[in-house]
Structures are given as C-alpha cells and as structure tokens.
Short mmCIF file of C-alpha atoms in Angstrom, two decimals:
data_model
loop_
_atom_site.label_atom_id
_atom_site.label_comp_id
_atom_site.label_asym_id
_atom_site.label_seq_id
_atom_site.Cartn_x
_atom_site.Cartn_y
_atom_site.Cartn_z
CA MET A 1 25.77 4.32 -20.86
CA THR A 2 24.90 0.78 -22.00
CA HIS A 3 21.94 -1.14 -20.67
CA PHE A 4 22.01 -1.51 -16.86
CA THR A 5 20.91 -4.93 -15.60
CA PHE A 6 20.36 -6.23 -12.08
CA VAL A 7 18.96 -9.20 -10.21
CA LEU A 8 17.07 -9.22 -6.94
CA LEU A 9 17.76 -11.83 -4.29
CA ARG A 10 14.57 -11.64 -2.29
CA GLU A 11 13.30 -13.37 0.83
CA GLY A 12 10.18 -14.75 -0.87
CA SER A 13 8.15 -14.57 -4.07
CA SER A 14 5.78 -12.05 -2.46
CA ASP A 15 8.66 -9.56 -2.56
CA ASP A 16 9.08 -9.68 -6.35
CA GLY A 17 7.44 -6.25 -6.59
CA LEU A 18 10.73 -4.82 -5.34
CA VAL A 19 12.08 -5.25 -8.87
CA ARG A 20 9.81 -2.46 -10.11
CA VAL A 21 10.70 -0.30 -7.12
CA ILE A 22 14.44 -0.68 -7.69
CA ARG A 23 14.12 -0.12 -11.43
CA THR A 24 12.11 3.07 -10.84
CA LEU A 25 14.72 4.39 -8.40
CA LEU A 26 17.54 3.60 -10.83
CA LEU A 27 15.79 5.39 -13.68
CA ALA A 28 15.31 8.42 -11.44
CA THR A 29 19.10 8.75 -11.13
CA GLY A 30 19.56 9.39 -14.85
CA LEU A 31 20.12 5.86 -16.11
CA THR A 32 18.06 5.44 -19.25
CA GLU A 33 17.89 1.69 -19.87
CA VAL A 34 17.36 -0.53 -16.84
CA SER A 35 16.05 -4.06 -16.49
CA GLY A 36 15.94 -6.44 -13.57
CA SER A 37 14.42 -9.69 -12.40
CA PRO A 38 14.10 -11.69 -9.17
CA ARG A 39 15.87 -14.95 -8.41
CA PRO A 40 14.31 -17.77 -6.36
CA TYR A 41 17.56 -19.06 -4.89
CA GLY A 42 17.48 -20.50 -1.38
CA GLY A 43 20.25 -20.80 1.18
CA THR A 44 22.48 -18.26 2.86
CA VAL A 45 23.29 -14.88 1.35
CA ARG A 46 26.72 -16.17 0.39
CA GLU A 47 25.24 -19.22 -1.31
CA LYS A 48 22.77 -17.05 -3.22
CA LEU A 49 25.52 -14.67 -4.37
CA GLN A 50 27.64 -17.62 -5.48
CA LEU A 51 24.76 -19.01 -7.52
CA VAL A 52 24.41 -15.65 -9.28
CA HIS A 53 28.12 -15.77 -10.11
CA GLU A 54 27.86 -19.29 -11.48
CA GLU A 55 24.58 -19.05 -13.38
CA GLU A 56 24.13 -15.48 -14.60
CA GLY A 57 25.44 -13.70 -17.65
CA THR A 58 26.66 -10.13 -17.55
CA ILE A 59 24.93 -8.07 -14.86
CA ASP A 60 25.76 -4.79 -13.18
CA ALA A 61 24.33 -5.22 -9.71
CA ILE A 62 22.77 -7.64 -7.25
CA PHE A 63 20.22 -6.26 -4.82
CA VAL A 64 19.91 -8.35 -1.66
CA HIS A 65 16.65 -7.99 0.24
CA ARG A 66 16.78 -8.88 3.93
CA ASP A 67 14.30 -7.59 6.49
CA ALA A 68 16.15 -6.14 9.45
CA ASP A 69 13.88 -7.97 11.93
CA CYS A 70 15.00 -5.40 14.50
CA ASP A 71 15.28 -1.62 14.78
CA SER A 72 18.73 -1.42 13.19
CA PRO A 73 20.05 -2.58 9.79
CA THR A 74 23.63 -2.99 11.05
CA SER A 75 23.70 -6.78 11.43
CA ARG A 76 22.04 -7.35 8.05
CA ILE A 77 24.46 -5.00 6.30
CA LYS A 78 27.37 -6.89 7.88
CA GLU A 79 25.83 -10.21 6.84
CA ILE A 80 25.62 -9.07 3.21
CA THR A 81 29.04 -7.39 3.21
CA ASP A 82 30.75 -10.46 4.69
CA ALA A 83 28.99 -12.73 2.20
CA HIS A 84 30.07 -10.52 -0.69
CA GLU A 85 33.68 -10.46 0.46
CA SER A 86 33.83 -14.24 0.89
CA CYS A 87 32.47 -15.29 -2.51
CA THR A 88 33.97 -15.10 -5.97
CA LEU A 89 31.84 -12.43 -7.61
CA SER A 90 33.30 -10.37 -10.42
CA CYS A 91 34.62 -7.06 -9.12
CA ASP A 92 32.42 -5.36 -11.72
CA ILE A 93 29.22 -6.47 -9.96
CA SER A 94 27.93 -4.23 -7.17
CA VAL A 95 26.03 -5.75 -4.25
CA ILE A 96 23.40 -3.46 -2.73
CA PRO A 97 21.56 -4.22 0.54
CA VAL A 98 17.79 -3.64 0.59
CA ILE A 99 16.90 -3.64 4.29
CA PRO A 100 13.50 -2.45 5.51
CA ILE A 101 13.11 -1.89 9.27
CA GLN A 102 11.71 -4.07 10.77
CA GLU A 103 9.95 -5.69 7.83
CA LEU A 104 9.03 -4.78 4.27
CA GLU A 105 5.49 -4.12 5.52
CA ALA A 106 6.83 -0.98 7.21
CA TRP A 107 7.33 0.57 3.76
CA LEU A 108 3.75 -0.31 2.82
CA LEU A 109 2.34 1.25 5.99
CA ALA A 110 3.53 4.74 5.07
CA ASP A 111 0.84 5.42 2.47
CA THR A 112 -2.47 5.23 4.33
CA GLN A 113 -4.46 6.38 1.30
CA GLN A 114 -3.18 3.47 -0.74
CA ILE A 115 -4.16 1.10 2.05
CA ARG A 116 -7.71 2.48 1.88
CA ASN A 117 -7.70 2.12 -1.91
CA VAL A 118 -6.62 -1.51 -1.78
CA ALA A 119 -9.15 -2.27 0.96
CA GLY A 120 -11.90 -0.92 -1.29
CA LYS A 121 -12.78 2.22 0.67
CA SER A 122 -10.80 5.04 -0.93
CA ALA A 123 -13.00 7.68 0.72
CA GLY A 124 -12.90 6.02 4.14
CA ARG A 125 -12.21 8.08 7.22
CA LYS A 126 -11.74 5.49 9.96
CA ASP A 127 -8.58 5.82 12.02
CA LEU A 128 -6.23 3.08 10.77
CA ARG A 129 -4.11 3.34 13.91
CA ILE A 130 -0.91 3.73 11.91
CA PRO A 131 1.71 6.10 13.36
CA LYS A 132 3.03 8.95 11.23
CA PRO A 133 5.94 8.02 8.94
CA SER A 134 8.60 9.27 11.36
CA LYS A 135 7.38 6.68 13.90
CA ILE A 136 6.67 3.69 11.65
CA GLU A 137 10.15 2.20 11.90
CA LYS A 138 9.79 2.07 15.68
CA LEU A 139 6.98 -0.47 15.36
CA SER A 140 7.97 -3.98 16.42
CA ASN A 141 5.25 -5.65 14.32
CA PRO A 142 4.62 -3.81 11.03
CA LYS A 143 3.15 -6.90 9.37
CA GLU A 144 0.47 -7.27 12.04
CA THR A 145 -0.14 -3.52 11.98
CA LEU A 146 -0.69 -3.63 8.21
CA GLU A 147 -3.06 -6.58 8.50
CA ALA A 148 -5.11 -4.74 11.11
CA ALA A 149 -5.08 -1.51 9.08
CA LEU A 150 -6.44 -3.25 6.00
CA GLN A 151 -9.25 -4.76 8.05
CA VAL A 152 -10.20 -1.40 9.59
CA ALA A 153 -9.89 0.36 6.22
CA SER A 154 -12.32 -2.11 4.63
CA GLU A 155 -15.09 -0.90 6.98
CA THR A 156 -16.70 -4.34 6.79
CA SER A 157 -17.79 -7.03 9.21
CA GLY A 158 -18.88 -10.65 9.20
CA ARG A 159 -18.14 -12.67 6.07
CA ARG A 160 -16.78 -9.70 4.16
CA LEU A 161 -14.27 -9.01 6.92
CA GLU A 162 -13.22 -12.67 6.92
CA LYS A 163 -12.59 -12.37 3.19
CA ILE A 164 -10.39 -9.32 3.80
CA LYS A 165 -8.41 -11.27 6.41
CA LYS A 166 -7.83 -14.14 4.01
CA SER A 167 -6.75 -11.78 1.23
CA PHE A 168 -3.81 -10.24 3.10
CA GLY A 169 -1.21 -11.81 0.81
CA THR A 170 -2.93 -10.45 -2.28
CA HIS A 171 -3.39 -7.00 -0.76
CA ARG A 172 0.24 -6.89 0.34
CA ARG A 173 1.36 -7.74 -3.19
CA ILE A 174 -0.84 -5.00 -4.66
CA LEU A 175 0.46 -2.44 -2.16
CA LEU A 176 4.03 -3.28 -3.14
CA GLU A 177 3.19 -3.07 -6.84
CA ARG A 178 1.64 0.37 -6.30
CA LEU A 179 4.27 1.71 -3.90
CA ASP A 180 4.92 5.36 -4.78
CA VAL A 181 8.69 5.83 -4.54
CA THR A 182 8.25 9.60 -4.09
CA GLY A 183 5.36 9.29 -1.63
CA PRO A 184 5.28 9.00 2.17
CA VAL A 185 7.70 6.05 2.15
CA ALA A 186 10.46 8.51 1.21
CA GLU A 187 10.34 9.80 4.80
CA LEU A 188 11.59 6.48 6.25
CA ASP A 189 15.28 6.16 7.16
CA SER A 190 15.69 2.69 5.65
CA TRP A 191 14.21 3.95 2.39
CA LYS A 192 16.55 6.95 2.38
CA ASP A 193 19.46 4.55 2.81
CA LEU A 194 18.35 2.53 -0.22
CA GLU A 195 17.97 5.71 -2.29
CA ARG A 196 21.46 6.84 -1.26
CA ARG A 197 23.04 3.52 -2.21
CA ILE A 198 21.27 3.51 -5.57
CA GLN A 199 22.32 7.10 -6.27
CA GLU A 200 25.95 6.28 -5.46
CA LEU A 201 25.81 3.17 -7.66
CA ALA A 202 24.35 5.09 -10.59
CA GLU A 203 26.85 7.94 -10.26
CA SER A 204 29.71 5.45 -10.28
CA ARG A 205 28.41 3.65 -13.36
CA LEU A 206 27.71 6.89 -15.22
CA ALA A 207 31.21 8.15 -14.39
CA ASP A 208 32.73 4.88 -15.68
CA SER A 209 30.65 5.21 -18.84
CA HIS A 210 31.85 8.77 -19.47
CA GLY A 211 35.43 7.73 -18.84
CA GLU A 212 35.21 5.07 -21.55
CA ARG A 213 34.37 7.62 -24.24
#
C-alpha cells in the first residue's frame, strides 16, 4: 500500500515518545512505510480533531492519547467517539484511542529492568515495590509508584538521590523512548486494546489497498 501517515494528539509534550511506539506497532502489522508526528493542539478532543481537519494534509489516522485516570477506559473511549462523530473529519481518517490505565506511567512500570537501567543501576537487586504486570493497572497512582521505583533503583542517598528526584521528567521520557513493545508491557489490558485497534486498522487499510489493484 502507499505511505501510511498519522498524527498523535497527546496530553503533553512529554508524551511525544508515543509516536515511535505507535509507528513500531503499525510496522509490526505488515505496513511497510509509516510516518507520524505529534500535534501540540490544546482544547477539547473535539476541538483538537477539528484543528487536524482544518490544518492537515492527507493523513490516514489520528491517535488520541487520553489517560483513563480511573480503572476503566470506557468514559475516555466515549469521549473520543462522541468527539469524532460530532466533528467534520473526512470519513477516510480513522480515529484511534490510546488510553493507558490509569496513567501512561503504568506502561512504563511494566519493565523493571529498564527502570534500573535508566536509574543507572542495571545490575541492582533492590525490591522496587512494583506489582507484577497483571496487577499494575490496579494501581491508583502509577506516576508516584514510578517516581519511587526510580529512586529505589538508583540505590543512592543524599545529594545524588535529590538529583534523581529532580530528574523524573527526563527519566520518564527516556523510559518511553525505550519502551519495548514486545516486552512486559504487552501483558497489560490497555496495551492489548491498543494493539487490537492498530491491527484492525492496518488490516482494513491493507484490504482497501488490495481492492484498488
């Protein structure tokens, strides 16, 4: 098929690493040429989608990142679906929810070895007090859990520990950049949902491409 392009409507600039994640998942479906980029639009989901319609050229999909902020993605999915139905997007553009439970940090918590690597102690053995992947999405505060895990993983104290605390934003960005899409995160339900949606999107586009021949 022709080049597949997408944009990411993210919650903040620290989530731009999701572009690489989404592109990697799309390529894994059999698409061969994929490119994407984030958009800094503010406002409601509907307003963001409308801006894409008004300002973008030809694109195939819009990925909308919204943290669930609870233990279920239902309300966020409805928010995105309603916004899509109420704006004037081309019918050729797919809108795909990207909804971590509760927060994006939950996806980063799954790979404890990567947390140790980023904290500078790859061979560390201290208990990071992170539940196994099947329990991570039951946490009510994944961001705070990740912050604490990075501090424990650093195995430092005093000024060095204070530096680790102040570097959380940088460490979070690195963890997202290094997120292994086939690693422990693949055990999380919200991740499986994203993979399913991407697979369905790719299959639809590939089928359309074959039908045009």
